[in-house]
mmCIF file of C-alpha atoms and ligand atoms in Angstrom:
data_model
loop_
_atom_site.group_PDB
_atom_site.id
_atom_site.type_symbol
_atom_site.label_atom_id
_atom_site.label_comp_id
_atom_site.label_asym_id
_atom_site.label_seq_id
_atom_site.Cartn_x
_atom_site.Cartn_y
_atom_site.Cartn_z
ATOM 1 C CA MET A 1 0.000 0.000 0.000
ATOM 2 C CA SER A 2 1.393 3.423 -0.924
ATOM 3 C CA GLU A 3 2.293 5.983 1.701
ATOM 4 C CA HIS A 4 -0.707 8.089 0.663
ATOM 5 C CA LEU A 5 -3.148 5.203 1.093
ATOM 6 C CA GLU A 6 -1.524 4.284 4.423
ATOM 7 C CA THR A 7 -1.983 7.862 5.691
ATOM 8 C CA ASN A 8 -5.621 7.846 4.543
ATOM 9 C CA ARG A 9 -6.225 4.465 6.107
ATOM 10 C CA ALA A 10 -4.920 5.669 9.498
ATOM 11 C CA TRP A 11 -7.231 8.705 9.215
ATOM 12 C CA TRP A 12 -10.235 6.505 8.423
ATOM 13 C CA ASN A 13 -9.381 4.045 11.196
ATOM 14 C CA GLU A 14 -9.517 6.870 13.696
ATOM 15 C CA LYS A 15 -12.769 8.277 12.309
ATOM 16 C CA VAL A 16 -14.675 5.019 12.825
ATOM 17 C CA SER A 17 -15.300 5.440 16.573
ATOM 18 C CA LEU A 18 -16.000 9.173 16.172
ATOM 19 C CA HIS A 19 -18.522 8.470 13.402
ATOM 20 C CA ALA A 20 -20.126 5.625 15.328
ATOM 21 C CA GLU A 21 -20.964 8.115 18.092
ATOM 22 C CA SER A 22 -22.167 10.834 15.719
ATOM 23 C CA GLY A 23 -25.706 12.024 15.082
ATOM 24 C CA PHE A 24 -24.869 11.880 11.358
ATOM 25 C CA TYR A 25 -24.629 8.081 11.404
ATOM 26 C CA ASP A 26 -27.311 7.528 14.101
ATOM 27 C CA VAL A 27 -26.182 4.012 15.031
ATOM 28 C CA LYS A 28 -28.847 3.910 17.750
ATOM 29 C CA GLY A 29 -31.585 4.457 15.153
ATOM 30 C CA PHE A 30 -30.008 1.816 12.918
ATOM 31 C CA LYS A 31 -29.958 -0.721 15.762
ATOM 32 C CA ALA A 32 -33.641 0.063 16.335
ATOM 33 C CA GLY A 33 -34.367 -0.960 12.730
ATOM 34 C CA LYS A 34 -33.890 2.227 10.687
ATOM 35 C CA LEU A 35 -32.441 1.955 7.152
ATOM 36 C CA THR A 36 -29.573 4.359 6.519
ATOM 37 C CA LEU A 37 -29.966 4.458 2.718
ATOM 38 C CA MET A 38 -31.278 7.581 0.991
ATOM 39 C CA ASP A 39 -34.487 7.348 -1.047
ATOM 40 C CA LEU A 40 -32.408 8.240 -4.120
ATOM 41 C CA GLU A 41 -30.430 4.994 -4.291
ATOM 42 C CA ARG A 42 -33.357 2.880 -3.102
ATOM 43 C CA GLU A 43 -35.594 4.187 -5.878
ATOM 44 C CA GLU A 44 -32.962 4.234 -8.624
ATOM 45 C CA LEU A 45 -31.500 0.813 -7.833
ATOM 46 C CA GLY A 46 -34.922 -0.768 -7.269
ATOM 47 C CA ASP A 47 -35.724 -4.068 -5.606
ATOM 48 C CA VAL A 48 -32.602 -5.860 -4.346
ATOM 49 C CA ALA A 49 -34.347 -8.812 -2.653
ATOM 50 C CA GLY A 50 -32.630 -12.093 -3.445
ATOM 51 C CA LYS A 51 -29.785 -10.387 -5.338
ATOM 52 C CA SER A 52 -26.098 -10.571 -4.505
ATOM 53 C CA LEU A 53 -24.673 -7.107 -3.823
ATOM 54 C CA LEU A 54 -21.047 -6.011 -3.460
ATOM 55 C CA HIS A 55 -20.700 -2.720 -1.564
ATOM 56 C CA LEU A 56 -17.363 -0.986 -2.232
ATOM 57 C CA GLN A 57 -15.962 1.386 0.446
ATOM 58 C CA CYS A 58 -18.705 0.432 2.897
ATOM 59 C CA HIS A 59 -17.222 2.289 5.929
ATOM 60 C CA PHE A 60 -18.598 0.497 9.035
ATOM 61 C CA GLY A 61 -21.374 -1.185 7.140
ATOM 62 C CA LEU A 62 -24.619 0.637 7.961
ATOM 63 C CA ASP A 63 -25.683 0.940 4.304
ATOM 64 C CA THR A 64 -24.445 -2.604 3.580
ATOM 65 C CA LEU A 65 -26.548 -3.984 6.430
ATOM 66 C CA SER A 66 -29.485 -1.830 5.303
ATOM 67 C CA TRP A 67 -29.356 -3.484 1.854
ATOM 68 C CA ALA A 68 -29.283 -6.832 3.697
ATOM 69 C CA ARG A 69 -32.387 -5.796 5.634
ATOM 70 C CA LEU A 70 -34.013 -5.237 2.225
ATOM 71 C CA GLY A 71 -33.225 -8.829 1.271
ATOM 72 C CA ALA A 72 -29.906 -8.595 -0.608
ATOM 73 C CA GLN A 73 -27.040 -11.053 -0.020
ATOM 74 C CA VAL A 74 -24.363 -8.511 0.766
ATOM 75 C CA THR A 75 -20.590 -8.264 0.854
ATOM 76 C CA GLY A 76 -19.079 -5.021 2.126
ATOM 77 C CA VAL A 77 -15.485 -4.001 1.443
ATOM 78 C CA ASP A 78 -13.385 -1.334 3.122
ATOM 79 C CA PHE A 79 -9.648 -0.897 3.664
ATOM 80 C CA SER A 80 -10.052 0.162 7.318
ATOM 81 C CA PRO A 81 -9.725 -2.746 9.783
ATOM 82 C CA GLU A 82 -11.500 -0.641 12.448
ATOM 83 C CA ALA A 83 -14.437 -0.076 10.077
ATOM 84 C CA ILE A 84 -14.682 -3.750 9.173
ATOM 85 C CA ALA A 85 -14.428 -4.826 12.843
ATOM 86 C CA LEU A 86 -17.319 -2.522 13.769
ATOM 87 C CA ALA A 87 -19.346 -3.669 10.732
ATOM 88 C CA CYS A 88 -18.929 -7.306 11.851
ATOM 89 C CA SER A 89 -19.936 -6.486 15.401
ATOM 90 C CA LEU A 90 -23.045 -4.569 14.213
ATOM 91 C CA ARG A 91 -23.929 -7.520 11.990
ATOM 92 C CA GLU A 92 -23.885 -9.818 15.043
ATOM 93 C CA GLU A 93 -25.824 -7.340 17.151
ATOM 94 C CA VAL A 94 -28.664 -6.763 14.663
ATOM 95 C CA GLY A 95 -28.691 -10.383 13.459
ATOM 96 C CA VAL A 96 -28.421 -9.771 9.714
ATOM 97 C CA GLU A 97 -26.395 -11.939 7.331
ATOM 98 C CA ALA A 98 -23.509 -10.144 5.648
ATOM 99 C CA ASN A 99 -19.940 -10.797 4.565
ATOM 100 C CA PHE A 100 -17.288 -8.127 5.219
ATOM 101 C CA VAL A 101 -13.818 -8.005 3.667
ATOM 102 C CA CYS A 102 -10.952 -5.716 4.675
ATOM 103 C CA SER A 103 -9.122 -4.687 1.503
ATOM 104 C CA ASP A 104 -7.909 -1.768 -0.550
ATOM 105 C CA ILE A 105 -10.352 -1.970 -3.440
ATOM 106 C CA HIS A 106 -7.537 -1.728 -5.993
ATOM 107 C CA GLU A 107 -6.278 -5.072 -4.592
ATOM 108 C CA LEU A 108 -9.640 -6.764 -4.011
ATOM 109 C CA PRO A 109 -9.547 -9.351 -6.848
ATOM 110 C CA GLY A 110 -6.579 -11.012 -5.095
ATOM 111 C CA LEU A 111 -8.692 -11.537 -1.953
ATOM 112 C CA LEU A 112 -12.340 -11.993 -2.927
ATOM 113 C CA SER A 113 -13.694 -14.397 -5.540
ATOM 114 C CA GLY A 114 -17.162 -14.589 -7.075
ATOM 115 C CA ARG A 115 -19.458 -12.343 -9.080
ATOM 116 C CA PHE A 116 -22.382 -10.183 -8.045
ATOM 117 C CA ASP A 117 -25.729 -9.081 -9.485
ATOM 118 C CA ILE A 118 -25.087 -5.553 -8.181
ATOM 119 C CA VAL A 119 -21.976 -3.534 -7.375
ATOM 120 C CA PHE A 120 -22.868 -0.480 -5.270
ATOM 121 C CA THR A 121 -20.887 2.464 -3.888
ATOM 122 C CA SER A 122 -21.899 5.852 -2.512
ATOM 123 C CA TYR A 123 -21.196 9.320 -1.124
ATOM 124 C CA GLY A 124 -17.593 10.289 -0.550
ATOM 125 C CA VAL A 125 -15.784 7.414 -2.230
ATOM 126 C CA LEU A 126 -14.019 8.557 -5.430
ATOM 127 C CA CYS A 127 -11.730 11.224 -3.951
ATOM 128 C CA TRP A 128 -9.865 8.473 -2.031
ATOM 129 C CA LEU A 129 -8.956 6.570 -5.196
ATOM 130 C CA SER A 130 -5.806 7.294 -7.171
ATOM 131 C CA ASP A 131 -6.703 5.209 -10.196
ATOM 132 C CA LEU A 132 -10.241 5.259 -11.642
ATOM 133 C CA ALA A 133 -9.283 2.962 -14.514
ATOM 134 C CA ARG A 134 -8.361 0.278 -11.974
ATOM 135 C CA TRP A 135 -11.543 1.040 -9.952
ATOM 136 C CA ALA A 136 -13.716 0.492 -13.034
ATOM 137 C CA GLU A 137 -11.842 -2.731 -13.913
ATOM 138 C CA VAL A 138 -12.536 -4.036 -10.400
ATOM 139 C CA ILE A 139 -16.253 -3.227 -10.812
ATOM 140 C CA ALA A 140 -16.388 -4.958 -14.207
ATOM 141 C CA HIS A 141 -14.472 -7.937 -12.780
ATOM 142 C CA TYR A 142 -17.131 -8.522 -10.096
ATOM 143 C CA LEU A 143 -20.292 -8.012 -12.149
ATOM 144 C CA GLU A 144 -22.309 -10.976 -13.372
ATOM 145 C CA PRO A 145 -23.130 -10.809 -17.098
ATOM 146 C CA HIS A 146 -25.838 -8.109 -17.372
ATOM 147 C CA GLY A 147 -25.160 -7.167 -13.725
ATOM 148 C CA THR A 148 -25.823 -3.636 -12.470
ATOM 149 C CA PHE A 149 -23.376 -1.035 -11.239
ATOM 150 C CA TYR A 150 -24.806 1.916 -9.300
ATOM 151 C CA ILE A 151 -23.109 4.913 -7.725
ATOM 152 C CA ALA A 152 -24.556 7.955 -5.920
ATOM 153 C CA GLU A 153 -21.747 10.391 -5.212
ATOM 154 C CA ILE A 154 -20.728 13.962 -4.455
ATOM 155 C CA HIS A 155 -20.698 15.835 -7.767
ATOM 156 C CA PRO A 156 -17.097 16.660 -8.774
ATOM 157 C CA PHE A 157 -18.167 20.142 -9.920
ATOM 158 C CA ALA A 158 -19.266 21.000 -6.345
ATOM 159 C CA SER A 159 -15.859 19.832 -5.088
ATOM 160 C CA VAL A 160 -14.047 22.744 -6.752
ATOM 161 C CA PHE A 161 -15.482 25.284 -4.287
ATOM 162 C CA TYR A 162 -13.897 26.387 -0.995
ATOM 163 C CA ASP A 163 -15.645 24.383 1.725
ATOM 164 C CA ARG A 164 -14.077 25.248 5.083
ATOM 165 C CA CYS A 165 -16.118 26.565 8.030
ATOM 166 C CA ASP A 166 -15.350 30.213 7.120
ATOM 167 C CA ALA A 167 -16.700 29.876 3.541
ATOM 168 C CA GLU A 168 -19.374 32.492 2.863
ATOM 169 C CA LYS A 169 -20.107 31.940 -0.814
ATOM 170 C CA LEU A 170 -19.171 29.651 -3.694
ATOM 171 C CA GLU A 171 -15.570 30.411 -4.599
ATOM 172 C CA VAL A 172 -13.481 28.249 -6.923
ATOM 173 C CA HIS A 173 -10.571 26.911 -4.874
ATOM 174 C CA TYR A 174 -9.727 23.305 -5.834
ATOM 175 C CA PRO A 175 -8.951 21.783 -9.246
ATOM 176 C CA TYR A 176 -11.693 20.088 -11.254
ATOM 177 C CA PHE A 177 -9.367 17.945 -13.366
ATOM 178 C CA HIS A 178 -7.392 14.920 -12.198
ATOM 179 C CA ASP A 179 -3.708 15.081 -11.342
ATOM 180 C CA THR A 180 -1.745 11.936 -10.481
ATOM 181 C CA GLU A 181 -0.220 13.904 -7.588
ATOM 182 C CA PRO A 182 -2.853 14.026 -4.804
ATOM 183 C CA MET A 183 -4.066 17.119 -2.967
ATOM 184 C CA ARG A 184 -2.885 17.214 0.649
ATOM 185 C CA PHE A 185 -5.442 18.328 3.238
ATOM 186 C CA GLU A 186 -5.107 19.171 6.915
ATOM 187 C CA ASN A 187 -8.506 18.401 8.399
ATOM 188 C CA GLN A 188 -10.189 19.389 11.610
ATOM 189 C CA GLY A 189 -12.825 16.716 12.139
ATOM 190 C CA SER A 190 -14.848 15.278 9.259
ATOM 191 C CA TYR A 191 -18.251 15.571 7.571
ATOM 192 C CA ALA A 192 -19.742 13.556 10.450
ATOM 193 C CA SER A 193 -17.580 14.019 13.538
ATOM 194 C CA GLY A 194 -18.858 17.475 14.541
ATOM 195 C CA GLY A 195 -16.362 19.190 16.851
ATOM 196 C CA ALA A 196 -14.405 15.975 17.509
ATOM 197 C CA ALA A 197 -11.223 16.246 15.467
ATOM 198 C CA GLY A 198 -9.197 13.229 16.637
ATOM 199 C CA THR A 199 -5.407 13.222 16.370
ATOM 200 C CA ARG A 200 -4.912 12.345 12.679
ATOM 201 C CA HIS A 201 -5.423 15.319 10.393
ATOM 202 C CA VAL A 202 -3.663 14.728 7.081
ATOM 203 C CA THR A 203 -5.393 13.132 4.108
ATOM 204 C CA TYR A 204 -4.474 12.765 0.436
ATOM 205 C CA GLU A 205 -7.275 13.047 -2.099
ATOM 206 C CA TRP A 206 -7.633 12.991 -5.869
ATOM 207 C CA ALA A 207 -9.989 14.986 -8.087
ATOM 208 C CA HIS A 208 -11.844 13.039 -10.784
ATOM 209 C CA SER A 209 -13.977 14.849 -13.338
ATOM 210 C CA LEU A 210 -17.420 13.557 -14.264
ATOM 211 C CA GLY A 211 -16.008 12.660 -17.688
ATOM 212 C CA ASP A 212 -13.266 10.582 -16.007
ATOM 213 C CA VAL A 213 -15.896 8.571 -14.118
ATOM 214 C CA VAL A 214 -18.046 7.891 -17.193
ATOM 215 C CA ASN A 215 -15.093 7.104 -19.462
ATOM 216 C CA ALA A 216 -13.416 4.785 -16.933
ATOM 217 C CA LEU A 217 -16.618 2.721 -16.772
ATOM 218 C CA ILE A 218 -17.050 2.688 -20.570
ATOM 219 C CA SER A 219 -13.411 1.652 -21.044
ATOM 220 C CA ALA A 220 -13.985 -1.237 -18.600
ATOM 221 C CA GLY A 221 -16.825 -2.460 -20.834
ATOM 222 C CA LEU A 222 -19.875 -1.119 -18.974
ATOM 223 C CA GLN A 223 -22.897 0.381 -20.719
ATOM 224 C CA ILE A 224 -24.282 3.508 -19.080
ATOM 225 C CA GLU A 225 -28.048 3.525 -18.525
ATOM 226 C CA PHE A 226 -28.259 6.999 -16.959
ATOM 227 C CA LEU A 227 -26.315 9.816 -15.372
ATOM 228 C CA HIS A 228 -28.402 12.112 -13.150
ATOM 229 C CA GLU A 229 -27.382 15.372 -11.454
ATOM 230 C CA PHE A 230 -29.038 16.905 -8.386
ATOM 231 C CA PRO A 231 -28.840 20.377 -6.761
ATOM 232 C CA TYR A 232 -28.432 19.028 -3.236
ATOM 233 C CA ALA A 233 -25.715 17.435 -1.082
ATOM 234 C CA CYS A 234 -25.801 14.466 1.293
ATOM 235 C CA TYR A 235 -24.019 16.441 4.036
ATOM 236 C CA ARG A 236 -23.355 20.071 4.935
ATOM 237 C CA MET A 237 -20.715 20.459 2.260
ATOM 238 C CA PHE A 238 -20.613 24.272 2.636
ATOM 239 C CA PRO A 239 -21.495 26.062 5.896
ATOM 240 C CA PHE A 240 -24.197 28.102 4.141
ATOM 241 C CA LEU A 241 -26.181 25.045 2.963
ATOM 242 C CA GLU A 242 -29.607 24.563 4.539
ATOM 243 C CA PRO A 243 -31.297 21.261 5.451
ATOM 244 C CA ASP A 244 -34.375 20.483 3.353
ATOM 245 C CA GLY A 245 -36.005 18.179 5.904
ATOM 246 C CA GLY A 246 -35.584 15.140 3.644
ATOM 247 C CA GLY A 247 -31.976 14.381 4.579
ATOM 248 C CA TRP A 248 -30.403 16.643 1.904
ATOM 249 C CA TRP A 249 -28.613 20.000 2.093
ATOM 250 C CA ARG A 250 -29.431 22.786 -0.383
ATOM 251 C CA LEU A 251 -28.211 26.219 -1.460
ATOM 252 C CA ASN A 252 -30.634 29.091 -1.091
ATOM 253 C CA ALA A 253 -31.348 31.287 -4.129
ATOM 254 C CA LYS A 254 -28.733 33.858 -3.027
ATOM 255 C CA HIS A 255 -25.928 31.344 -3.606
ATOM 256 C CA GLY A 256 -27.137 30.054 -6.990
ATOM 257 C CA CYS A 257 -27.842 26.524 -8.092
ATOM 258 C CA ILE A 258 -25.114 23.977 -8.839
ATOM 259 C CA PRO A 259 -25.068 20.170 -8.999
ATOM 260 C CA MET A 260 -23.880 18.693 -5.696
ATOM 261 C CA THR A 261 -24.800 15.022 -6.183
ATOM 262 C CA PHE A 262 -24.798 12.703 -9.187
ATOM 263 C CA SER A 263 -26.004 9.164 -9.680
ATOM 264 C CA LEU A 264 -25.094 6.724 -12.414
ATOM 265 C CA LYS A 265 -26.393 3.305 -13.347
ATOM 266 C CA ALA A 266 -24.572 0.993 -15.758
ATOM 267 C CA TYR A 267 -24.672 -2.585 -16.954
ATOM 268 C CA SER A 268 -22.013 -5.107 -17.727
ATOM 269 C CA GLY A 269 -22.175 -6.723 -21.165
ATOM 270 C CA GLY A 270 -23.124 -10.350 -21.798
ATOM 271 C CA ALA A 271 -20.973 -13.344 -20.807
HETATM 272 C C1 LIG B 301 -16.921 8.614 3.020
HETATM 273 S S1 LIG B 301 -16.706 6.935 3.422
HETATM 274 C C2 LIG B 301 -17.991 6.129 2.567
HETATM 275 C C3 LIG B 301 -19.196 6.551 3.191
HETATM 276 C C4 LIG B 301 -20.356 5.625 3.105
HETATM 277 N N1 LIG B 301 -21.172 6.021 1.993
HETATM 278 C C5 LIG B 301 -21.071 5.820 4.409
HETATM 279 O O1 LIG B 301 -21.784 6.819 4.543
HETATM 280 O O2 LIG B 301 -20.862 5.050 5.326
HETATM 281 C C6 LIG B 301 -15.321 6.441 2.459
HETATM 282 C C7 LIG B 301 -14.821 5.057 2.840
HETATM 283 O O3 LIG B 301 -13.846 4.687 1.866
HETATM 284 C C8 LIG B 301 -12.888 3.865 2.522
HETATM 285 N N2 LIG B 301 -11.713 3.848 1.646
HETATM 286 C C9 LIG B 301 -10.927 4.890 1.296
HETATM 287 N N3 LIG B 301 -9.990 4.475 0.426
HETATM 288 C C10 LIG B 301 -10.184 3.148 0.228
HETATM 289 C C11 LIG B 301 -9.538 2.176 -0.564
HETATM 290 N N4 LIG B 301 -8.483 2.475 -1.327
HETATM 291 N N5 LIG B 301 -10.010 0.911 -0.537
HETATM 292 C C12 LIG B 301 -11.074 0.580 0.240
HETATM 293 N N6 LIG B 301 -11.721 1.472 1.026
HETATM 294 C C13 LIG B 301 -11.293 2.744 1.009
HETATM 295 C C14 LIG B 301 -12.714 4.523 3.887
HETATM 296 O O4 LIG B 301 -12.166 3.639 4.844
HETATM 297 C C15 LIG B 301 -14.150 4.951 4.198
HETATM 298 O O5 LIG B 301 -14.783 3.988 4.990
#
């Protein structure tokens, strides 16, 4: 694992316990039976009952276990041992069947065999990946013939704007286009940890344009069914966003209207 991935992995390991205690993740509500998935992916992916589903970058498994509650046979993958340990313990506690694998997704084919009806990934995943061509190959590798890939993700256009707690308006600050050299961030806390910052602050992240995402999947042999863009975010991405009551965060008219989320569905070709 490269030094950048190792630094990110240490950061994610530390965030697991902070996130598990956060209102954002609401583990208590999940244990009481709540599903953590957004309506967006539930409606766009459709009925998963009886289908095998591979969840890439599953964090500590709440969405993975939610798909299992909806009847899917799930496997969740994350490179953080702390995340996978908590996912396994939640699985035992709520009594749902699920398989969890600790792996860097670039390396997954060396560790996990089999194919899946659905490969799923969501919200805050692509910026941690250095190589989208490899990511798309891994997705294609795991899909059954005519299997479905679905992603709901932060829109890369929204990621160009300054997003720290003193941001007052949309100001271009970060690159839109990919560079092999990652951006280095010094973070105080995370999207979910509130005031709790932890001790690990440095992360390395990569920009990927929307075109990079689509073309990586096409080059890996997938056929795109749709690409949708939405003017709302899944977390308070900028301090001036306002909650809409449905779990999303929106800009008011004063700040304009930009895409902050996209979703994409694709199919693998025949056998
Ligand atoms: C923002 S979280 C995903 C959030 C998920 N949608 C949720 O709300 O729980 C990103 C996840 O990607 C994982 N991750 C980052 N880089 C990875 C890699 N190279 N391989 C596997 N997992 C990775 C992190 O450990 C983290 O759990």
